[in-house]
mmCIF file of C-alpha atoms in Angstrom:
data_model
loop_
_atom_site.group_PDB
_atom_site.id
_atom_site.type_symbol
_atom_site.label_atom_id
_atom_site.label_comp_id
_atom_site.label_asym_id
_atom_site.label_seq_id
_atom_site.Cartn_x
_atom_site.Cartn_y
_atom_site.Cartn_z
ATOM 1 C CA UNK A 1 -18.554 -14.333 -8.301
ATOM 2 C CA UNK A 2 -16.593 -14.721 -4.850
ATOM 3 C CA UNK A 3 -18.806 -14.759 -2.087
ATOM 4 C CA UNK A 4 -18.070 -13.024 1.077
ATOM 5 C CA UNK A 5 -20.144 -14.062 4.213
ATOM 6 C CA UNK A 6 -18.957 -11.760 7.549
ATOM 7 C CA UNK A 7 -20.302 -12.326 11.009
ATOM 8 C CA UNK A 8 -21.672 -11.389 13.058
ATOM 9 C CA UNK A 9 -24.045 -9.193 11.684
ATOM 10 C CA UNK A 10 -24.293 -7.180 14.545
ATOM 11 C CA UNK A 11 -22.214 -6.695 17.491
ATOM 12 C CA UNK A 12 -22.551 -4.480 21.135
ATOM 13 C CA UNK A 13 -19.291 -4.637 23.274
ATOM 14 C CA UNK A 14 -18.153 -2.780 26.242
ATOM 15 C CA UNK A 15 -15.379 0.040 26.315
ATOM 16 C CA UNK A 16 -12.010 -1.133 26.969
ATOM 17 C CA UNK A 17 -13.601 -4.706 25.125
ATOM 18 C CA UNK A 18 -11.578 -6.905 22.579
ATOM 19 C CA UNK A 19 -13.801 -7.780 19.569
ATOM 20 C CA UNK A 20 -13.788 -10.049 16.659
ATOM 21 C CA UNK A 21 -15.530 -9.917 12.873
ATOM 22 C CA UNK A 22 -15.313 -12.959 10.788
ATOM 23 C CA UNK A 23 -15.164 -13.108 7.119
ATOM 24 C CA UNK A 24 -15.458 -16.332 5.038
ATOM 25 C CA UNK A 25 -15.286 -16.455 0.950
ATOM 26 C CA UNK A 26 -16.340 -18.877 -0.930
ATOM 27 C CA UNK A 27 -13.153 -20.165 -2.291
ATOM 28 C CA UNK A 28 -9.568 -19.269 -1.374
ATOM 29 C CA UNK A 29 -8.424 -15.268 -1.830
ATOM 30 C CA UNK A 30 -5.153 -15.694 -1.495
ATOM 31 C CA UNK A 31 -4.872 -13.090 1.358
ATOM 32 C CA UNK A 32 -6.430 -10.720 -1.126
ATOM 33 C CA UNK A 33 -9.326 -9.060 1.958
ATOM 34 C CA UNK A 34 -9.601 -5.235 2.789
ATOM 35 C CA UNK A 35 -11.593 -4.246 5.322
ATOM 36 C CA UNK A 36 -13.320 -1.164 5.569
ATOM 37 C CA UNK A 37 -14.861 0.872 8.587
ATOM 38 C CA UNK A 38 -18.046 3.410 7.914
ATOM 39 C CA UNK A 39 -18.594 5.574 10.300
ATOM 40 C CA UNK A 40 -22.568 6.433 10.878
ATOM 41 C CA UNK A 41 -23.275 9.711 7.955
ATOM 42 C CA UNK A 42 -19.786 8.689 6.431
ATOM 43 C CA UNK A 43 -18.422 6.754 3.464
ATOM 44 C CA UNK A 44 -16.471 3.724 3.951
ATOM 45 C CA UNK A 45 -12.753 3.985 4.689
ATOM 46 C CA UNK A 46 -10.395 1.418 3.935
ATOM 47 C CA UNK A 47 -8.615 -0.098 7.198
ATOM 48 C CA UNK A 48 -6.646 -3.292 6.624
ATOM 49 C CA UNK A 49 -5.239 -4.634 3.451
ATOM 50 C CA UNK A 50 -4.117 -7.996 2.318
ATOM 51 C CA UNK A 51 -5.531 -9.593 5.032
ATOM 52 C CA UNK A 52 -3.073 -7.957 7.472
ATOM 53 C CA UNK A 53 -1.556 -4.414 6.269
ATOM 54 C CA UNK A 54 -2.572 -1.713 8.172
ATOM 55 C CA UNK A 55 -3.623 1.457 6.158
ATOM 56 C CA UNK A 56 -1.847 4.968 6.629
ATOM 57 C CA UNK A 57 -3.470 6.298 9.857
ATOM 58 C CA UNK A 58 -4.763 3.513 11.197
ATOM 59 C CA UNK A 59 -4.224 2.751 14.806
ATOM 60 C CA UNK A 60 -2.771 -0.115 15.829
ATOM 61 C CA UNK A 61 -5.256 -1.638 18.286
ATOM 62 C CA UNK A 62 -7.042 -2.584 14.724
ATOM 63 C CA UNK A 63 -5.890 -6.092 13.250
ATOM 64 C CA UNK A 64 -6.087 -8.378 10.642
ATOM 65 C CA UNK A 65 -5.291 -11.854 10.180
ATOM 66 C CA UNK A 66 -6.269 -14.981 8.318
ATOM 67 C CA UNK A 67 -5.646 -16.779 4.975
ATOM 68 C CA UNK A 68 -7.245 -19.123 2.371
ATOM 69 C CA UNK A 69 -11.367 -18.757 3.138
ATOM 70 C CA UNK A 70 -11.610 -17.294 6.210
ATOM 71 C CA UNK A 71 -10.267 -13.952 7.942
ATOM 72 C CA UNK A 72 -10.829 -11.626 10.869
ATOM 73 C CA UNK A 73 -10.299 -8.315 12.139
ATOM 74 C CA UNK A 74 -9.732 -8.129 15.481
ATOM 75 C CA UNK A 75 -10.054 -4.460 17.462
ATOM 76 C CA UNK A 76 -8.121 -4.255 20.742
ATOM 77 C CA UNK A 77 -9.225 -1.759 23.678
ATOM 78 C CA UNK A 78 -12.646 -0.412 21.762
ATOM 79 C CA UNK A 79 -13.118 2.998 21.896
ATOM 80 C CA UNK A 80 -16.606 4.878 21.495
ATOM 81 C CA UNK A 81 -15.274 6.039 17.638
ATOM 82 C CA UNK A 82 -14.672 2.605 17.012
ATOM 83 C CA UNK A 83 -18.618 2.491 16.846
ATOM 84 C CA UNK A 84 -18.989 1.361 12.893
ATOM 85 C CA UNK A 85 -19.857 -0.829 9.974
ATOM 86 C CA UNK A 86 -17.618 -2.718 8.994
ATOM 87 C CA UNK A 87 -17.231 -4.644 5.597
ATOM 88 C CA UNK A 88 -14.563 -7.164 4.508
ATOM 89 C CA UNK A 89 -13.900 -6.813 0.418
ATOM 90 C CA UNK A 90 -12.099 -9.319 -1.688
ATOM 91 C CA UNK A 91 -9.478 -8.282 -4.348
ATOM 92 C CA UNK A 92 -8.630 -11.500 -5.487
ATOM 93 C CA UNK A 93 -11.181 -12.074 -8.762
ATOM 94 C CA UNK A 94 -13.045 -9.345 -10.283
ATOM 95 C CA UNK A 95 -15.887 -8.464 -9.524
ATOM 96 C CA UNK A 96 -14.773 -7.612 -6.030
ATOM 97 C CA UNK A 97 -17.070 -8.506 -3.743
ATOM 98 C CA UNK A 98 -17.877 -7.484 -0.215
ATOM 99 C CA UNK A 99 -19.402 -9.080 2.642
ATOM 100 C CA UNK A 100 -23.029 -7.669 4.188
ATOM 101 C CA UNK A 101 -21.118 -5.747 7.046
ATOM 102 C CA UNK A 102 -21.208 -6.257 10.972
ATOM 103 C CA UNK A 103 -22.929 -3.353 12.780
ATOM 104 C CA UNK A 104 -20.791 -2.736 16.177
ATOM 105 C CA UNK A 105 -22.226 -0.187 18.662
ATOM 106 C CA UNK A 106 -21.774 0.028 22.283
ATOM 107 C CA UNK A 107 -22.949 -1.470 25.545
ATOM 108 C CA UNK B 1 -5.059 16.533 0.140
ATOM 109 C CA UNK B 2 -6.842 13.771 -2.091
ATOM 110 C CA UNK B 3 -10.397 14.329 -2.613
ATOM 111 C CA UNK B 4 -13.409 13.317 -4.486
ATOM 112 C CA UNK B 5 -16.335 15.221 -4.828
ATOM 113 C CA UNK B 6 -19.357 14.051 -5.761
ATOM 114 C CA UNK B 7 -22.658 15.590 -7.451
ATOM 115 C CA UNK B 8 -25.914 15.899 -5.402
ATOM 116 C CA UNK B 9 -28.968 13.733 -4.140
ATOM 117 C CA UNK B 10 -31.063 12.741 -7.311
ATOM 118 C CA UNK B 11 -35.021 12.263 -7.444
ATOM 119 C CA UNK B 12 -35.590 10.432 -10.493
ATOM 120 C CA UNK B 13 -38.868 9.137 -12.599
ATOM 121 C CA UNK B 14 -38.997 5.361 -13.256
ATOM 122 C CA UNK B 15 -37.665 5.229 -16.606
ATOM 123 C CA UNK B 16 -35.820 7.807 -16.797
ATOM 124 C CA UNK B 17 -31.501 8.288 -16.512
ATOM 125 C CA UNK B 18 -29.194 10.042 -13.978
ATOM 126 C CA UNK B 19 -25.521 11.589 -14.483
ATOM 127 C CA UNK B 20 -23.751 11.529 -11.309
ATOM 128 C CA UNK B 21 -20.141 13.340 -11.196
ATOM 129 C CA UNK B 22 -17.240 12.557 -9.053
ATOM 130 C CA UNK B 23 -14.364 15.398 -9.563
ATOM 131 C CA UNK B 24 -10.687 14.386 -8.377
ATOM 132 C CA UNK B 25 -8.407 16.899 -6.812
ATOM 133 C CA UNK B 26 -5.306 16.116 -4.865
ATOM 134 C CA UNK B 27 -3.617 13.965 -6.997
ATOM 135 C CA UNK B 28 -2.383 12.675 -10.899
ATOM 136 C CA UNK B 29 -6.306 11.690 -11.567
ATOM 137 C CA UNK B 30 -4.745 10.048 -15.041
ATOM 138 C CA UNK B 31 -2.620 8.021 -12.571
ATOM 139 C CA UNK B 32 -5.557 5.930 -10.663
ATOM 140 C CA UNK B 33 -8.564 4.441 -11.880
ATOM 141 C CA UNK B 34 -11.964 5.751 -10.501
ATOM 142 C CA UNK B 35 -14.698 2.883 -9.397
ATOM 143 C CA UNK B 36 -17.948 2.941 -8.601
ATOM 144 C CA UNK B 37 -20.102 1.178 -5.882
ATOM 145 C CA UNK B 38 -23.869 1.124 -4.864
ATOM 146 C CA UNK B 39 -25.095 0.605 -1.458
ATOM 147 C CA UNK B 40 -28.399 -0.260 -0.404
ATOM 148 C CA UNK B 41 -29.832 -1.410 2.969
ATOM 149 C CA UNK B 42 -30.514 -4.750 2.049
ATOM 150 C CA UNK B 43 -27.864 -5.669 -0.486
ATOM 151 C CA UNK B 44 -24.823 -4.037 1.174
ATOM 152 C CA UNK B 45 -21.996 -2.895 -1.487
ATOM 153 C CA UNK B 46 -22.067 -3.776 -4.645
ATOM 154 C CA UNK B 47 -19.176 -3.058 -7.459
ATOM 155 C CA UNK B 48 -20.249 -2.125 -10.307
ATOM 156 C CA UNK B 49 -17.377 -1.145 -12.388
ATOM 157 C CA UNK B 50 -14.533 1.021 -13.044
ATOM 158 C CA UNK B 51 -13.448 3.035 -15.943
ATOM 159 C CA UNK B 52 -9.151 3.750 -16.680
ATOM 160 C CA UNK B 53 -9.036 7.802 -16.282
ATOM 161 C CA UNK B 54 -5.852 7.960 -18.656
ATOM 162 C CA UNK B 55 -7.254 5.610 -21.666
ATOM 163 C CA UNK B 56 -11.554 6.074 -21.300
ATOM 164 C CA UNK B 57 -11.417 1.708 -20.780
ATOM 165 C CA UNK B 58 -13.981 0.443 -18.838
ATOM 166 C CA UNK B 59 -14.612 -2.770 -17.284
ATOM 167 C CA UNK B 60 -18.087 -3.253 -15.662
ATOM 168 C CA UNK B 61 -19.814 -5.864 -13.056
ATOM 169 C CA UNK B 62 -21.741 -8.071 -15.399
ATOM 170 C CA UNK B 63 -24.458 -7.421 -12.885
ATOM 171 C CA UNK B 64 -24.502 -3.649 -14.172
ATOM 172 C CA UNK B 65 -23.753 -4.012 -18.141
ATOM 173 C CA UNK B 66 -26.583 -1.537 -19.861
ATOM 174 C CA UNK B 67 -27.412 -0.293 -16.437
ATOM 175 C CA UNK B 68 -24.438 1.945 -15.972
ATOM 176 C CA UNK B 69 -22.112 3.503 -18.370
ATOM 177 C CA UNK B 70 -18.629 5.070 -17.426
ATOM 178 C CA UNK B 71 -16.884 8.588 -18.948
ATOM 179 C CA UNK B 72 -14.361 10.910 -18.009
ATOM 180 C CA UNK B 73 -13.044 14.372 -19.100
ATOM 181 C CA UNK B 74 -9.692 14.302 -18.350
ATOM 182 C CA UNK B 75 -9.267 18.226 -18.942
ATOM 183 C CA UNK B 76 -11.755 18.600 -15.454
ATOM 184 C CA UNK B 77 -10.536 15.688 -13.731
ATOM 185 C CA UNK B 78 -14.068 14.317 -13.524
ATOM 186 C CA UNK B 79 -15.750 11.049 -13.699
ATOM 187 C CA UNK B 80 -19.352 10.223 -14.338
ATOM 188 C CA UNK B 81 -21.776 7.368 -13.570
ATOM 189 C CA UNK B 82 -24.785 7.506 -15.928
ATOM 190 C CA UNK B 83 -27.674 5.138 -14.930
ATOM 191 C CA UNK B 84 -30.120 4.388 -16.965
ATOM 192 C CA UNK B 85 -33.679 2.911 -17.272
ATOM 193 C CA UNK B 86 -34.221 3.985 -13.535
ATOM 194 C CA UNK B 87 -36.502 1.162 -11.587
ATOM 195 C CA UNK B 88 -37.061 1.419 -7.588
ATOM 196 C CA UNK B 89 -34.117 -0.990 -7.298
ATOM 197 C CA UNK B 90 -31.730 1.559 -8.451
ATOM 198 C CA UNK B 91 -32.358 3.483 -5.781
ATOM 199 C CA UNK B 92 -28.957 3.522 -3.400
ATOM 200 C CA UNK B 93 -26.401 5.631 -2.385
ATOM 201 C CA UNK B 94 -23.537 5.552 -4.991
ATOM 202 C CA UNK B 95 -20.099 6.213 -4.295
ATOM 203 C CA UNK B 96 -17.031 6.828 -6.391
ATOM 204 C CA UNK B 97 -13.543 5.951 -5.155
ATOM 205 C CA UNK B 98 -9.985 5.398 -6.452
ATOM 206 C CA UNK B 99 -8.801 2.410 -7.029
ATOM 207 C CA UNK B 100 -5.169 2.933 -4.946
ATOM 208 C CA UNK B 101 -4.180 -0.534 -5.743
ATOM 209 C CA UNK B 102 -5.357 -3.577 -7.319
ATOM 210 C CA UNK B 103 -9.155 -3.276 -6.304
ATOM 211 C CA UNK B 104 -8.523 -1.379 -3.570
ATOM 212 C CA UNK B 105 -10.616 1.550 -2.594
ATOM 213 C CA UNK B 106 -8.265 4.375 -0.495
ATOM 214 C CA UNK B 107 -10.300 7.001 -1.428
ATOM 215 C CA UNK B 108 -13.905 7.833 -1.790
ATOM 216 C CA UNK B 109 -16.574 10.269 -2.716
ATOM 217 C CA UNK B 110 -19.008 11.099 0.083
ATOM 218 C CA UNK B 111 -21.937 9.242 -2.022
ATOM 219 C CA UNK B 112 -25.080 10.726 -4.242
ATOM 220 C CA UNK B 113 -28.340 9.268 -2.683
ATOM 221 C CA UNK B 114 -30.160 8.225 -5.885
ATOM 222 C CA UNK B 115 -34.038 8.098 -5.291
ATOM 223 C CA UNK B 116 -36.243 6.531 -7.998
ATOM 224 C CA UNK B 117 -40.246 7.555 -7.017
ATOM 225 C CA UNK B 118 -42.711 8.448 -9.858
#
């Protein structure tokens, strides 16, 4: 199975701040990586897809970049809902595999 | 709108098996396959399989093979989850979701808590 390491594993930034979550798999995905945002009570929702593809709804101070092993997803001007989990998910080889999720909360 | 609704929290004996539903509405449910994922504090997400709504295939997580099994009734637009031989470690908070794209998830239940306490 691919394994997906993200950090960090937890994160506190400042409204306003620009902040960065790292994902590295074990071998090269191809640009196959989702991310996903869950929301404290709530199930996960997907955010980015192949690496860079924003999802329906999504605003656009979220980003994605990255290729091979390693990725990132990059959120511009945070905002207090931005306040998450978030999990990076490869779809390259089945079973898709996630990584153990970066807590962000606020300063 | 698309939605899945899912069946409620679950105390279970060690031992013992769970159904947990996951009813589609929204959308062609025979057009999307429905997938299923634990999540635990300490181990994150796991994927544990999906089954194909318009055929009954499955394909399962070798992780979860004799753990979980897969159905659907098409005529209710409803997929189930059973889990079986319940330990402590099965205890988690399972979601469905549809699989949008190639093992993507764009849409998902809002999770059965699964407790396993004798």
């Amino acid at each position: 199975d691919i394994q997906m390491t993200q950090s960090p594993a937890s994160l506190s930034a400042s409204l306003g701040e620009t902040v960065t979550i790292e994902c590295l798999a074990s071998e090269d995905i191809y640009s196959n990586l989702a991310w996903y945002q869950q929301k404290p009570g709530k199930s996960p929702q997907l955010l980015i897809y192949y690496a860079n593809s924003l999802n329906d709804g999504v605003p656009s101070r979220f980003s994605g970049s990255g290729s091979g092993t390693q990725y990132s997803l990059k959120i511009n001007s945070l905002q207090s809902e931005d306040v998450s989990i978030y999990f990076c998910q490869q779809n390259y080889d089945s079973p898709w595999t996630f990584g153990g999720g970066t807590k962000l909360e606020l300063k | 709108q698309v939605q899945l609704q899912q069946s409620g929290a679950e105390l279970a004996k060690p031992g013992s098996s769970v159904k947990i539903s996951c009813k589609a509405s929204g959308y062609t449910f025979t057009s999307y396959y429905i997938s299923w994922i634990k999540q635990t504090t300490g181990q994150g997400l796991e994927y544990i399989g999906y089954i194909n709504t318009g055929s009954g295939g499955t394909n399962y997580n070798e992780k979860f093979k004799g753990k979980a099994t897969l159905t659907v009734d098409k005529s209710s637009s409803t997929a189930f989850m059973q889990l079986s031989s319940l330990t402590p470690d099965d205890s988690a908070v399972y979601y469905c979701a549809r699989e949008g794209n190639w093992g993507l998830f764009d849409y998902w239940g809002q999770g059965v808590m699964v407790t396993v306490s004798s």
